[in-house]
Short mmCIF file of C-alpha atoms and ligand atoms in Angstrom, two decimals:
data_model
loop_
_atom_site.label_atom_id
_atom_site.label_comp_id
_atom_site.label_asym_id
_atom_site.label_seq_id
_atom_site.Cartn_x
_atom_site.Cartn_y
_atom_site.Cartn_z
CA MET A 1 -0.92 -11.33 11.03
CA THR A 2 -1.27 -7.79 12.30
CA SER A 3 0.51 -7.06 15.61
CA CYS A 4 -0.64 -4.37 17.99
CA THR A 5 1.72 -1.48 17.20
CA LEU A 6 1.75 0.28 13.82
CA VAL A 7 5.19 1.47 12.68
CA LEU A 8 5.47 4.64 10.61
CA ASN A 9 8.50 5.84 8.71
CA ALA A 10 9.96 9.26 9.55
CA ASP A 11 7.66 10.75 6.86
CA PHE A 12 4.63 9.48 8.85
CA ASN A 13 3.62 6.95 6.19
CA PRO A 14 3.51 3.28 7.22
CA LEU A 15 6.89 1.61 6.78
CA GLY A 16 5.06 -1.02 4.74
CA VAL A 17 1.50 -1.35 3.44
CA ALA A 18 1.23 -4.87 2.02
CA PRO A 19 1.37 -6.15 4.68
CA LEU A 20 0.98 -3.22 7.06
CA SER A 21 4.18 -2.72 9.10
CA THR A 22 3.43 -3.75 12.66
CA ILE A 23 5.35 -5.04 15.66
CA ASN A 24 4.26 -6.46 19.01
CA TRP A 25 4.15 -4.17 22.05
CA LYS A 26 7.31 -5.60 23.60
CA GLU A 27 9.34 -4.67 20.51
CA ALA A 28 7.66 -1.25 20.46
CA VAL A 29 8.60 -0.56 24.08
CA LYS A 30 12.17 -1.70 23.44
CA LEU A 31 12.55 0.62 20.40
CA MET A 32 11.08 3.44 22.44
CA TRP A 33 13.63 2.94 25.20
CA LEU A 34 16.42 2.72 22.63
CA GLU A 35 15.14 6.10 21.38
CA GLN A 36 14.71 4.75 17.84
CA VAL A 37 11.00 5.59 17.71
CA ASP A 38 8.63 8.16 19.18
CA VAL A 39 5.15 7.18 20.32
CA LEU A 40 2.28 8.99 18.56
CA GLU A 41 -0.68 7.09 20.01
CA TYR A 42 -1.32 4.77 22.94
CA TYR A 43 -4.02 2.19 23.69
CA LYS A 44 -6.47 3.97 25.97
CA ASP A 45 -7.23 1.11 28.33
CA TRP A 46 -4.28 -1.19 27.92
CA TYR A 47 -1.51 -1.09 30.52
CA VAL A 48 1.36 -3.48 31.16
CA HIS A 49 3.11 -3.88 34.46
CA SER A 50 6.54 -4.72 35.79
CA PRO A 51 7.36 -4.97 39.51
CA SER A 52 8.52 -1.33 39.51
CA MET A 53 6.35 0.40 36.92
CA THR A 54 3.20 0.52 34.86
CA MET A 55 3.06 1.69 31.28
CA GLN A 56 0.56 2.25 28.55
CA VAL A 57 0.95 0.13 25.40
CA PRO A 58 1.98 2.14 22.29
CA SER A 59 -0.47 1.90 19.40
CA VAL A 60 1.38 3.95 16.76
CA VAL A 61 5.12 4.70 16.70
CA VAL A 62 7.21 6.68 14.22
CA SER A 63 10.83 6.00 13.34
CA ARG A 64 13.24 8.82 14.18
CA THR A 65 15.27 8.15 11.05
CA TYR A 66 13.99 7.67 7.51
CA VAL A 67 14.16 4.00 6.51
CA LYS A 68 14.69 3.45 2.78
CA SER A 69 12.42 0.63 1.73
CA SER A 70 12.72 -1.72 -1.20
CA ARG A 71 10.68 -0.79 -4.27
CA SER A 72 10.19 -4.41 -5.30
CA VAL A 73 7.24 -6.56 -4.29
CA LYS A 74 7.93 -9.72 -2.28
CA PHE A 75 6.88 -12.87 -4.11
CA ASN A 76 4.48 -14.58 -1.71
CA LYS A 77 0.92 -15.83 -1.55
CA THR A 78 -0.43 -12.65 0.10
CA ASN A 79 0.84 -10.46 -2.73
CA LEU A 80 -0.21 -12.97 -5.41
CA CYS A 81 -3.75 -12.86 -3.97
CA ILE A 82 -3.69 -9.05 -4.03
CA ARG A 83 -2.39 -9.00 -7.62
CA ASP A 84 -5.12 -11.42 -8.74
CA ASP A 85 -7.83 -9.56 -6.76
CA HIS A 86 -8.52 -12.64 -4.60
CA THR A 87 -10.13 -14.17 -7.68
CA CYS A 88 -9.60 -17.61 -9.18
CA GLN A 89 -7.99 -16.85 -12.55
CA TYR A 90 -9.87 -19.75 -14.22
CA CYS A 91 -13.49 -19.50 -13.02
CA LEU A 92 -13.17 -15.81 -11.97
CA ASN A 93 -14.99 -16.37 -8.67
CA PRO A 94 -13.79 -14.44 -5.60
CA TYR A 95 -12.28 -16.38 -2.68
CA GLY A 96 -10.51 -15.75 0.62
CA LYS A 97 -6.75 -16.23 0.74
CA SER A 98 -7.05 -19.58 2.53
CA GLN A 99 -9.28 -20.96 -0.23
CA LEU A 100 -6.93 -20.01 -3.04
CA THR A 101 -4.00 -22.10 -4.21
CA MET A 102 -0.90 -21.23 -6.21
CA ASP A 103 -1.28 -22.74 -9.67
CA HIS A 104 1.63 -23.22 -12.08
CA VAL A 105 0.34 -22.10 -15.52
CA LEU A 106 2.98 -24.23 -17.20
CA PRO A 107 3.02 -27.27 -14.89
CA ARG A 108 6.12 -27.95 -12.86
CA SER A 109 6.35 -31.37 -14.55
CA LYS A 110 6.89 -29.50 -17.83
CA GLY A 111 9.54 -27.20 -16.41
CA GLY A 112 7.20 -24.43 -15.20
CA LYS A 113 8.86 -22.18 -12.64
CA THR A 114 7.50 -20.69 -9.40
CA THR A 115 7.65 -17.08 -10.54
CA TRP A 116 5.36 -14.07 -10.98
CA ASN A 117 5.05 -14.96 -14.69
CA ASN A 118 4.00 -18.56 -14.13
CA ILE A 119 1.85 -18.52 -10.99
CA VAL A 120 -1.80 -17.54 -10.78
CA MET A 121 -4.28 -17.95 -7.95
CA ALA A 122 -6.80 -20.75 -8.51
CA CYS A 123 -9.57 -22.25 -6.41
CA THR A 124 -8.99 -25.87 -5.42
CA ARG A 125 -11.65 -27.06 -7.85
CA CYS A 126 -10.04 -25.41 -10.87
CA ASN A 127 -6.56 -26.39 -9.72
CA THR A 128 -7.66 -30.04 -9.52
CA LEU A 129 -9.49 -29.86 -12.86
CA LYS A 130 -6.41 -28.45 -14.50
CA GLY A 131 -4.05 -30.98 -12.95
CA ASN A 132 -0.95 -31.41 -15.06
CA LYS A 133 -2.66 -30.27 -18.24
CA ASP A 134 -1.69 -26.92 -19.61
CA LYS A 135 -4.70 -26.53 -21.91
CA MET A 136 -6.67 -24.48 -19.36
CA LYS A 137 -5.46 -20.88 -19.66
CA PRO A 138 -5.82 -18.21 -16.98
CA ALA A 139 -7.95 -15.11 -17.68
CA LYS A 140 -4.83 -13.01 -18.13
CA GLU A 141 -1.16 -13.68 -18.48
CA PRO A 142 0.43 -13.32 -15.04
CA GLN A 143 3.03 -10.60 -14.57
CA ARG A 144 5.20 -9.15 -11.84
CA PRO A 145 3.20 -6.33 -10.23
CA SER A 146 4.68 -2.95 -9.37
CA LEU A 147 4.80 -1.84 -5.73
CA GLY A 148 2.30 0.93 -6.56
CA GLU A 149 -0.17 -1.62 -7.97
CA ILE A 150 0.04 -3.84 -4.87
CA VAL A 151 -0.17 -0.90 -2.43
CA GLY A 152 -3.15 0.58 -4.32
CA LYS A 153 -5.00 -2.74 -4.45
CA ALA A 154 -4.21 -3.52 -0.80
CA ARG A 155 -5.73 -0.19 0.26
CA ARG A 156 -8.92 -1.06 -1.64
CA SER A 157 -9.25 -4.41 0.22
CA PRO A 158 -10.91 -4.99 3.61
CA ILE A 159 -8.57 -4.81 6.58
CA ALA A 160 -8.87 -5.62 10.30
CA ILE A 161 -6.89 -3.36 12.62
CA PRO A 162 -6.60 -3.52 16.43
CA ASN A 163 -7.10 0.17 17.20
CA GLU A 164 -9.16 2.97 15.65
CA ASN A 165 -6.38 5.49 16.15
CA TRP A 166 -4.50 3.85 13.25
CA VAL A 167 -7.11 5.12 10.78
CA PRO A 168 -5.57 8.56 10.03
CA TYR A 169 -2.16 7.00 9.33
CA ILE A 170 -2.84 4.02 7.06
CA GLY A 171 -4.54 5.68 4.07
CA TRP A 172 -7.28 3.05 3.78
CA ASN A 173 -10.85 3.61 2.69
CA PRO A 174 -12.56 3.88 6.11
CA LYS A 175 -15.48 1.78 4.85
CA LEU A 176 -13.14 -1.19 4.44
CA ILE A 177 -11.73 -1.04 7.98
CA THR A 178 -12.85 -3.29 10.84
CA VAL A 179 -11.51 -2.53 14.31
CA SER A 180 -11.11 -5.58 16.54
CA SER A 181 -9.46 -5.24 19.93
CA PRO A 182 -6.10 -7.04 20.34
CA ASN A 183 -6.99 -7.82 23.94
CA ASN A 184 -8.56 -11.03 22.69
CA ASN A 185 -5.16 -12.12 21.51
CA ILE A 186 -3.47 -13.99 24.35
CA ASP A 187 -0.04 -13.81 22.69
CA GLU A 188 -0.05 -10.04 22.89
CA GLN A 189 -0.76 -10.07 26.63
CA GLY A 190 1.79 -10.47 29.38
CA SER A 191 3.93 -8.70 31.89
CA LEU A 192 6.47 -6.06 31.10
CA VAL A 193 9.78 -7.93 31.12
CA LEU A 194 12.69 -6.20 29.44
ZN1 ZN B 1 -11.86 -21.58 -9.95
#
């Protein structure tokens, strides 16, 4: 889930894109005080208070040092959904992440592994139909995606962000962005306790 503060690398690109690199405001304030990040943008109407001070919540921060990031893609359901275009690889219908399941092409009972080359996204109906049979074949043979493929596909998918001042930094198609205020999120609220 997206937290309220976007973290950029020293080159002003997001530290991560799939998922977008974010932290909660308490971590952002801590990093700011440790002088590890500089604040580029604040939330206009969002202040937090301690007994002795009031401060504005950072919306975008940038790391003072360049963080080398891994070029490999994490194997997880989010990235599998992005690789497979949020589409069931058997019936080719589009689904949301929560409606898709990880299907072993070669069933586990026959020694199939949980790897990029043996997992495809399937809707529950197709997954049930397939069961332990391996006669149903996915539309294409699953492969490990490159980071560029995942980042490119992620940026062509809809995204919800908590503040419009992230838009110039994330490199997304503006038509695919929904801005929804984090103030509805109780977990992000609270007093400034450091
Ligand atoms: Zn299906």
